[in-house]
Amino acid sequence: MARAAVLWVCLGFLAGLSVGAEDQELPVSYRGAQLLRLNLPSPSAHSLVEGLVDEGEVQLWRDREVNGTELDILVKPDALPVVQERLKNESIEYDVVIADLQEAIEQENSLVSESDLDVLMGRNGHRMEWQSYHRLQDIHHYLDFLAQTYPNLCSVQTIGSSLGGRPLKVLRIASDKPNSPAIWLDGGIHAREWISPASVTYIINQLTEYREQHGDAVQSVEWYILPVVNPDGYEHSHTGDRLWRKNRRSNGQGCLGVDLNRNFGYKWGGAGSSRRPCDEIYAGAHAFSEPETSAIQGFVKSHQAIKAYVSYHSYGQYILYPWGYASYVPPDHTDLSKVGNKMAQAMASAGGGSYRVGSSAITLYPASGGSDDWAKGSAGVKYAYTVELRDRGRYGFVLPAQYIVPTAKEAFAAARTVAEAVLALK
Ligand code: 0X9
Ligand code: ZN
């Protein structure tokens, strides 16, 4: 357990950078910060990076894959000379993937203007489109619009509220057939992974407004879809800190946020999660301490028809199945792997991206308290997956908006494949 766990536990950089950002007039600036991709020659090189993270010089964007040799780190401008020197001394090669992160953030969502969106509102009755990333209000308004426009097909249920009082809105899309199995989809549990809510709303768009184009399977299951699990964090990533990950829980100690994907109640608090409130992978005071995760628990447990649970994240392009808490697999892992491989094939045909398939702890890194492990281990949902959407690290979390549609097509192909799998269970 983990070097991965140790590394993550050391993370303090982002928390430190962002404390109180909501109170600041200006959002956190990443001017001059660089994203570096390191090629680690040996495990000892890895401990140098651990040291840098510990000293607060760098932020780990993605941990190293199990057996992988590459690591993505974000370096603040003042720390660049020291970090470059240390990497040189240890003969660690690296590429500068993003030379100025602030520049990348400013480019990311620049295609559609507010006035274009107002035109859309007048024309369509909502502002949603998939050339740009949208604020929470647009997303929620779109769900309400669908419920009003297609009352026989769609309804919106608020399953709880975030800590900050924002509604957790689930869209139900009915099946054409009686007594159908159901599928849960969610996005936006990690605030900064903007491609996730964008892709989940695209799936919603296809399942409703383009319903007829998508054959029998998607019309023969019931869908429950929560596009933004972490609305407080999501809004903060738009207004305060683009790279915010957790929710906005005040933990005392001057640090904010619980990692909602460490707060679910199956093997809570184990490997790859932290008890330290300032860490990026802080698991919370206890399992389901957060209203966002506890609302999902209540909903999923009371809907026994749910046979699949898919959480969309970014980045890295993986289809992951349980377990995440440790390097074991459930007894029916061949079923999970088979459907996972079909998802990968469908995704490659739909959008062109190639996705790796495997169990979380073995393929990526160990991380306990995830939604997928809970769905499988506690809620008894047969098919539980985490899908890490694009990209492989060129832009990371700051994926330019022109990639929304190809990525979302992949996300939809994954959902369609899961629908087929669930229907085959009957
Ligand atoms: O660490 C996570 O929560 C996920 N990766 S991310 O970069 N989007 O943060 C992976 C979660 C995989 N599932 C479990 N470990 N249960
Ligand atoms: Zn994530």
XYZ file of C-alpha atoms and ligand atoms in Angstrom:
443
model
C 0.000 0.000 0.000
C 1.295 1.958 -1.008
C 3.512 4.364 -2.273
C 0.419 5.708 -3.977
C -1.266 6.182 -0.634
C 1.800 7.794 0.918
C 2.159 10.179 -1.975
C -1.414 11.253 -1.901
C -1.371 11.689 1.829
C 1.462 14.145 1.378
C -0.622 16.425 -0.794
C -1.056 19.782 0.786
C -0.177 22.068 -2.039
C -3.559 22.527 -3.625
C -5.354 22.835 -0.317
C -2.871 25.480 0.789
C -3.244 27.347 -2.429
C -6.987 27.470 -2.283
C -8.001 28.060 1.294
C -10.468 30.861 1.540
C -10.522 31.324 -2.217
C -14.270 31.881 -2.084
C -13.651 34.936 0.063
C -11.120 36.362 -2.336
C -12.116 38.838 -4.950
C -10.028 37.185 -7.639
C -9.897 33.474 -8.399
C -6.655 31.528 -7.863
C -4.228 32.329 -10.680
C -2.039 29.668 -12.267
C -0.008 32.199 -14.280
C 3.424 30.695 -14.980
C 2.622 27.345 -13.359
C 3.750 24.393 -15.492
C 2.506 20.858 -15.944
C 5.458 18.487 -16.220
C 5.371 14.840 -17.221
C 8.204 13.025 -15.516
C 9.770 9.842 -16.728
C 10.837 8.082 -13.574
C 13.838 5.823 -14.072
C 13.611 4.074 -10.692
C 11.683 3.867 -7.433
C 14.265 6.137 -5.787
C 13.319 8.868 -8.260
C 9.815 8.476 -7.010
C 10.854 9.351 -3.483
C 12.364 12.610 -4.732
C 8.923 13.538 -6.040
C 7.366 12.508 -2.739
C 9.763 14.935 -1.066
C 8.817 17.765 -3.417
C 5.129 17.146 -2.825
C 5.777 17.074 0.916
C 7.590 20.385 0.787
C 4.639 21.891 -1.052
C 6.709 22.615 -4.189
C 4.561 20.530 -6.533
C 1.032 19.216 -6.837
C 0.514 15.705 -8.062
C -2.120 15.805 -10.810
C -2.287 12.103 -11.265
C -0.515 9.500 -9.300
C 1.674 6.994 -11.008
C -0.148 3.996 -12.417
C 0.743 0.716 -10.753
C 3.962 -0.328 -12.561
C 3.901 2.874 -14.604
C 6.921 5.115 -15.040
C 5.273 8.459 -15.780
C 3.976 11.048 -13.368
C 2.156 14.353 -14.019
C 3.059 17.182 -11.657
C 2.065 20.823 -11.467
C 4.833 23.217 -10.420
C 4.226 26.755 -9.165
C 6.344 29.423 -10.908
C 8.537 30.245 -7.893
C 9.309 26.571 -7.370
C 10.318 25.930 -10.998
C 14.085 26.632 -10.659
C 14.437 24.407 -7.573
C 12.391 21.603 -9.084
C 14.278 21.753 -12.413
C 17.591 21.609 -10.569
C 16.555 18.658 -8.410
C 15.213 16.739 -11.419
C 18.482 17.393 -13.285
C 20.602 16.201 -10.352
C 18.625 12.974 -10.176
C 18.726 12.535 -13.993
C 14.943 12.511 -14.204
C 13.826 13.343 -17.719
C 10.659 15.316 -18.224
C 8.516 17.090 -20.795
C 6.848 20.429 -20.253
C 3.297 19.472 -21.185
C 1.673 22.829 -20.361
C 4.016 25.816 -20.273
C 1.552 28.232 -18.650
C -1.430 26.681 -16.958
C -3.323 29.956 -16.651
C -3.099 30.393 -20.419
C -4.502 26.868 -20.878
C -7.340 27.637 -18.445
C -8.205 30.808 -20.345
C -8.260 28.945 -23.692
C -10.202 25.956 -22.404
C -13.723 27.343 -22.492
C -13.470 30.255 -24.892
C -15.526 29.064 -27.863
C -19.049 30.134 -26.920
C -19.904 33.549 -25.496
C -22.612 34.448 -22.996
C -24.525 36.244 -25.743
C -24.459 33.106 -27.942
C -25.968 31.246 -24.998
C -28.677 33.874 -24.610
C -29.558 33.396 -28.279
C -29.835 29.650 -27.648
C -32.078 30.294 -24.674
C -34.450 32.308 -26.869
C -34.416 29.690 -29.600
C -34.498 26.408 -27.628
C -35.786 27.321 -24.185
C -32.492 26.293 -22.551
C -28.811 27.222 -22.836
C -27.282 23.749 -23.107
C -24.969 22.875 -25.982
C -21.771 20.843 -26.122
C -19.245 23.309 -27.549
C -18.576 24.751 -24.105
C -18.558 23.860 -20.421
C -21.618 25.051 -18.521
C -22.333 26.349 -15.047
C -24.554 24.383 -12.665
C -27.582 26.561 -13.285
C -27.597 25.802 -17.021
C -27.325 22.082 -16.309
C -30.142 22.092 -13.747
C -32.311 24.243 -15.954
C -31.812 21.770 -18.804
C -33.037 18.884 -16.626
C -36.134 20.890 -15.646
C -36.685 21.803 -19.296
C -36.647 18.122 -20.297
C -39.105 17.196 -17.546
C -41.460 19.933 -18.723
C -41.067 19.169 -22.413
C -41.274 15.366 -22.226
C -43.465 14.735 -19.162
C -44.238 11.150 -20.155
C -40.570 10.313 -20.500
C -38.629 12.459 -18.028
C -38.958 13.593 -14.452
C -36.615 15.360 -12.063
C -36.201 14.281 -8.465
C -34.143 16.246 -5.968
C -32.594 13.474 -3.867
C -30.986 15.794 -1.315
C -28.938 18.964 -1.011
C -25.236 19.635 -1.018
C -23.594 21.058 2.068
C -23.946 24.509 0.523
C -27.679 23.952 -0.026
C -27.590 23.252 -3.767
C -30.074 20.633 -4.998
C -28.868 17.189 -6.081
C -31.052 16.746 -9.155
C -31.537 13.309 -10.655
C -33.196 12.952 -14.060
C -35.271 9.808 -14.494
C -35.751 8.699 -18.070
C -38.456 6.080 -18.307
C -38.254 2.806 -20.157
C -40.640 2.035 -23.011
C -41.327 -1.327 -21.384
C -42.811 -2.247 -17.988
C -40.668 -3.737 -15.184
C -37.371 -2.798 -16.800
C -33.970 -2.935 -15.161
C -32.476 0.435 -14.247
C -29.071 2.068 -14.663
C -27.506 4.775 -12.477
C -25.103 7.242 -14.110
C -23.331 10.092 -12.383
C -20.772 12.780 -13.086
C -18.960 15.612 -11.421
C -18.079 13.963 -8.107
C -14.655 15.591 -8.542
C -15.160 19.279 -9.146
C -12.371 19.958 -11.633
C -13.212 17.086 -13.992
C -15.437 19.257 -16.181
C -15.588 16.791 -19.055
C -17.642 14.496 -16.825
C -20.819 16.621 -16.337
C -20.459 17.763 -19.959
C -20.462 14.135 -21.160
C -23.258 13.070 -18.826
C -25.510 15.890 -20.056
C -24.672 14.844 -23.630
C -25.827 11.303 -22.770
C -29.053 12.804 -21.391
C -29.508 14.746 -24.620
C -29.122 11.589 -26.713
C -31.441 9.520 -24.499
C -34.207 12.111 -24.745
C -34.082 14.403 -27.756
C -32.425 11.813 -30.059
C -34.080 8.803 -28.454
C -35.374 7.221 -31.676
C -31.894 7.010 -33.194
C -30.506 4.681 -30.589
C -32.211 1.346 -30.911
C -33.850 -0.963 -28.515
C -31.432 -1.331 -25.614
C -31.356 2.294 -24.466
C -35.156 2.497 -24.704
C -35.730 -0.696 -22.741
C -34.048 0.353 -19.507
C -34.839 3.024 -16.968
C -32.141 5.632 -16.406
C -31.375 7.580 -13.233
C -28.820 10.280 -13.953
C -27.126 12.723 -11.547
C -24.888 14.935 -13.732
C -23.287 16.895 -10.867
C -22.697 14.950 -7.637
C -20.600 17.760 -6.156
C -22.339 21.029 -7.068
C -20.520 23.168 -4.459
C -17.112 22.006 -5.672
C -18.160 22.325 -9.314
C -19.232 25.931 -8.885
C -16.040 26.684 -6.959
C -13.990 25.275 -9.842
C -15.715 27.880 -12.063
C -15.422 30.852 -9.749
C -12.585 30.302 -7.237
C -10.088 27.621 -8.208
C -10.197 25.790 -11.541
C -8.353 22.828 -10.014
C -10.561 22.238 -6.978
C -11.330 18.511 -6.414
C -13.277 17.965 -3.168
C -16.553 19.309 -1.820
C -16.407 22.489 0.305
C -16.783 21.059 3.831
C -15.135 23.225 6.448
C -12.913 20.857 8.402
C -11.488 23.197 11.002
C -7.701 23.435 10.678
C -8.189 25.982 7.903
C -8.641 23.370 5.180
C -11.745 22.779 3.149
C -13.220 19.738 1.527
C -13.857 16.023 1.680
C -13.009 13.824 -1.298
C -16.486 12.465 -2.016
C -14.969 9.500 -3.838
C -13.323 8.394 -0.598
C -16.466 8.925 1.524
C -18.572 5.901 0.495
C -19.098 3.183 3.071
C -17.432 0.083 1.685
C -13.943 -0.447 3.189
C -14.057 3.247 4.079
C -10.779 4.751 5.304
C -8.457 2.113 3.837
C -5.575 2.305 1.363
C -5.367 5.334 -0.905
C -7.472 7.552 1.343
C -6.468 9.961 4.079
C -7.668 10.945 7.561
C -6.009 14.358 7.242
C -8.506 17.106 6.362
C -6.006 19.117 4.327
C -5.264 16.225 1.952
C -6.786 15.951 -1.490
C -7.983 12.417 -0.708
C -9.447 13.199 2.738
C -12.089 10.530 3.389
C -14.243 12.634 5.738
C -15.045 12.190 9.448
C -16.822 8.873 8.818
C -18.396 6.942 5.962
C -21.238 8.912 4.348
C -20.472 11.966 6.494
C -21.286 14.144 3.473
C -24.840 14.921 2.324
C -23.869 14.336 -1.307
C -22.759 10.715 -0.783
C -25.456 9.918 1.751
C -28.183 11.100 -0.674
C -26.837 8.679 -3.302
C -26.740 5.872 -0.757
C -30.390 6.442 0.183
C -31.546 6.643 -3.424
C -29.659 3.667 -4.833
C -30.522 1.408 -1.885
C -34.220 2.166 -2.335
C -34.153 1.384 -6.071
C -33.486 -2.324 -6.289
C -34.045 -2.296 -10.053
C -30.618 -0.644 -10.459
C -28.354 -3.251 -12.032
C -25.527 -0.990 -13.205
C -23.753 1.997 -11.671
C -21.397 4.075 -13.783
C -19.445 7.079 -12.447
C -17.744 9.307 -15.007
C -14.419 10.943 -14.091
C -11.326 12.250 -15.862
C -8.594 11.823 -16.896
C -6.511 8.919 -18.261
C -8.933 6.901 -20.443
C -9.677 3.879 -18.282
C -12.667 1.648 -17.696
C -12.263 0.524 -14.097
C -14.226 -2.025 -12.113
C -13.985 -3.101 -8.434
C -12.124 -3.464 -6.335
C -10.470 -0.140 -5.744
C -9.700 -0.681 -2.048
C -7.178 -3.469 -2.670
C -5.742 -5.637 -5.425
C -8.466 -8.267 -5.425
C -11.371 -8.758 -7.790
C -14.974 -9.816 -7.074
C -16.052 -13.405 -7.855
C -17.831 -12.336 -11.069
C -14.873 -10.314 -12.352
C -14.902 -12.071 -15.735
C -18.386 -10.602 -16.366
C -17.155 -7.137 -15.369
C -14.097 -7.481 -17.544
C -16.058 -8.820 -20.546
C -18.535 -5.930 -20.461
C -15.655 -3.512 -19.803
C -13.897 -4.717 -22.933
C -17.098 -4.319 -24.963
C -17.381 -0.792 -23.625
C -13.824 -0.052 -24.742
C -14.553 -1.369 -28.230
C -17.752 0.643 -28.538
C -15.960 3.765 -27.291
C -13.160 3.396 -29.826
C -15.718 3.123 -32.646
C -17.780 6.044 -31.345
C -15.176 8.688 -30.620
C -11.829 7.135 -31.487
C -10.219 7.176 -28.044
C -8.565 4.017 -26.756
C -9.478 3.004 -23.215
C -7.690 0.513 -20.961
C -9.813 -1.917 -18.952
C -9.131 -3.480 -15.556
C -9.829 -3.464 -11.841
C -9.080 -0.120 -10.154
C -6.419 -1.053 -7.617
C -4.548 -3.312 -10.016
C -4.789 -1.081 -13.080
C -4.589 2.444 -11.623
C -3.877 2.677 -7.894
C -5.517 1.560 -4.651
C -8.197 3.965 -3.399
C -10.831 3.061 -0.781
C -14.270 4.533 -0.226
C -15.110 4.955 -3.925
C -18.662 4.964 -5.250
C -18.050 1.953 -7.503
C -16.812 -0.296 -4.675
C -19.801 0.699 -2.565
C -22.286 0.052 -5.392
C -20.827 -3.405 -5.946
C -19.944 -4.342 -2.362
C -22.795 -2.827 -0.341
C -25.661 -2.024 -2.710
C -25.367 -5.316 -4.616
C -25.267 -3.688 -8.064
C -23.942 -6.206 -10.591
C -22.129 -3.891 -13.001
C -20.186 -1.104 -11.247
C -17.684 1.009 -13.188
C -15.626 4.157 -12.995
C -14.942 5.552 -16.449
C -11.965 7.899 -16.644
C -12.662 9.983 -19.735
C -10.156 11.887 -21.917
C -7.417 12.675 -22.204
C -4.194 10.747 -21.595
C -2.411 13.786 -20.165
C -1.898 16.336 -22.935
C -4.356 18.726 -21.267
C -5.391 16.668 -18.247
C -8.213 18.350 -16.323
C -8.064 21.427 -18.569
C -9.403 19.658 -21.665
C -10.336 22.239 -24.324
C -14.042 22.423 -25.085
C -13.646 21.234 -28.671
C -13.015 17.746 -27.250
C -16.374 17.606 -25.464
C -18.318 16.037 -28.340
C -15.866 13.250 -29.264
C -15.345 12.409 -25.589
C -19.066 12.508 -24.825
C -19.736 10.168 -27.767
C -17.388 7.706 -26.091
C -19.156 8.167 -22.760
C -22.517 7.498 -24.431
C -21.170 4.382 -26.176
C -20.126 3.086 -22.743
C -23.620 3.706 -21.350
C -25.244 1.948 -24.344
C -23.024 -1.084 -23.842
C -23.986 -1.234 -20.177
C -27.671 -1.106 -21.154
C -27.154 -4.134 -23.405
C -25.402 -5.988 -20.583
C -28.151 -5.246 -18.104
C -30.848 -6.429 -20.530
C -28.932 -9.645 -21.100
C -29.235 -10.410 -17.351
C -32.968 -10.988 -17.613
O -9.010 8.504 -7.456
C -10.170 8.492 -7.854
O -11.134 8.762 -7.140
C -10.450 8.135 -9.327
N -9.471 8.781 -10.170
S -9.482 10.417 -10.342
O -8.277 10.798 -11.032
N -10.701 10.838 -11.273
O -9.620 11.028 -9.058
C -10.395 6.631 -9.518
C -11.394 5.863 -8.695
C -11.425 4.394 -9.014
N -12.292 3.662 -8.124
C -11.910 3.276 -6.881
N -10.693 3.361 -6.482
N -12.833 2.746 -6.105
Zn -12.284 11.847 -10.433
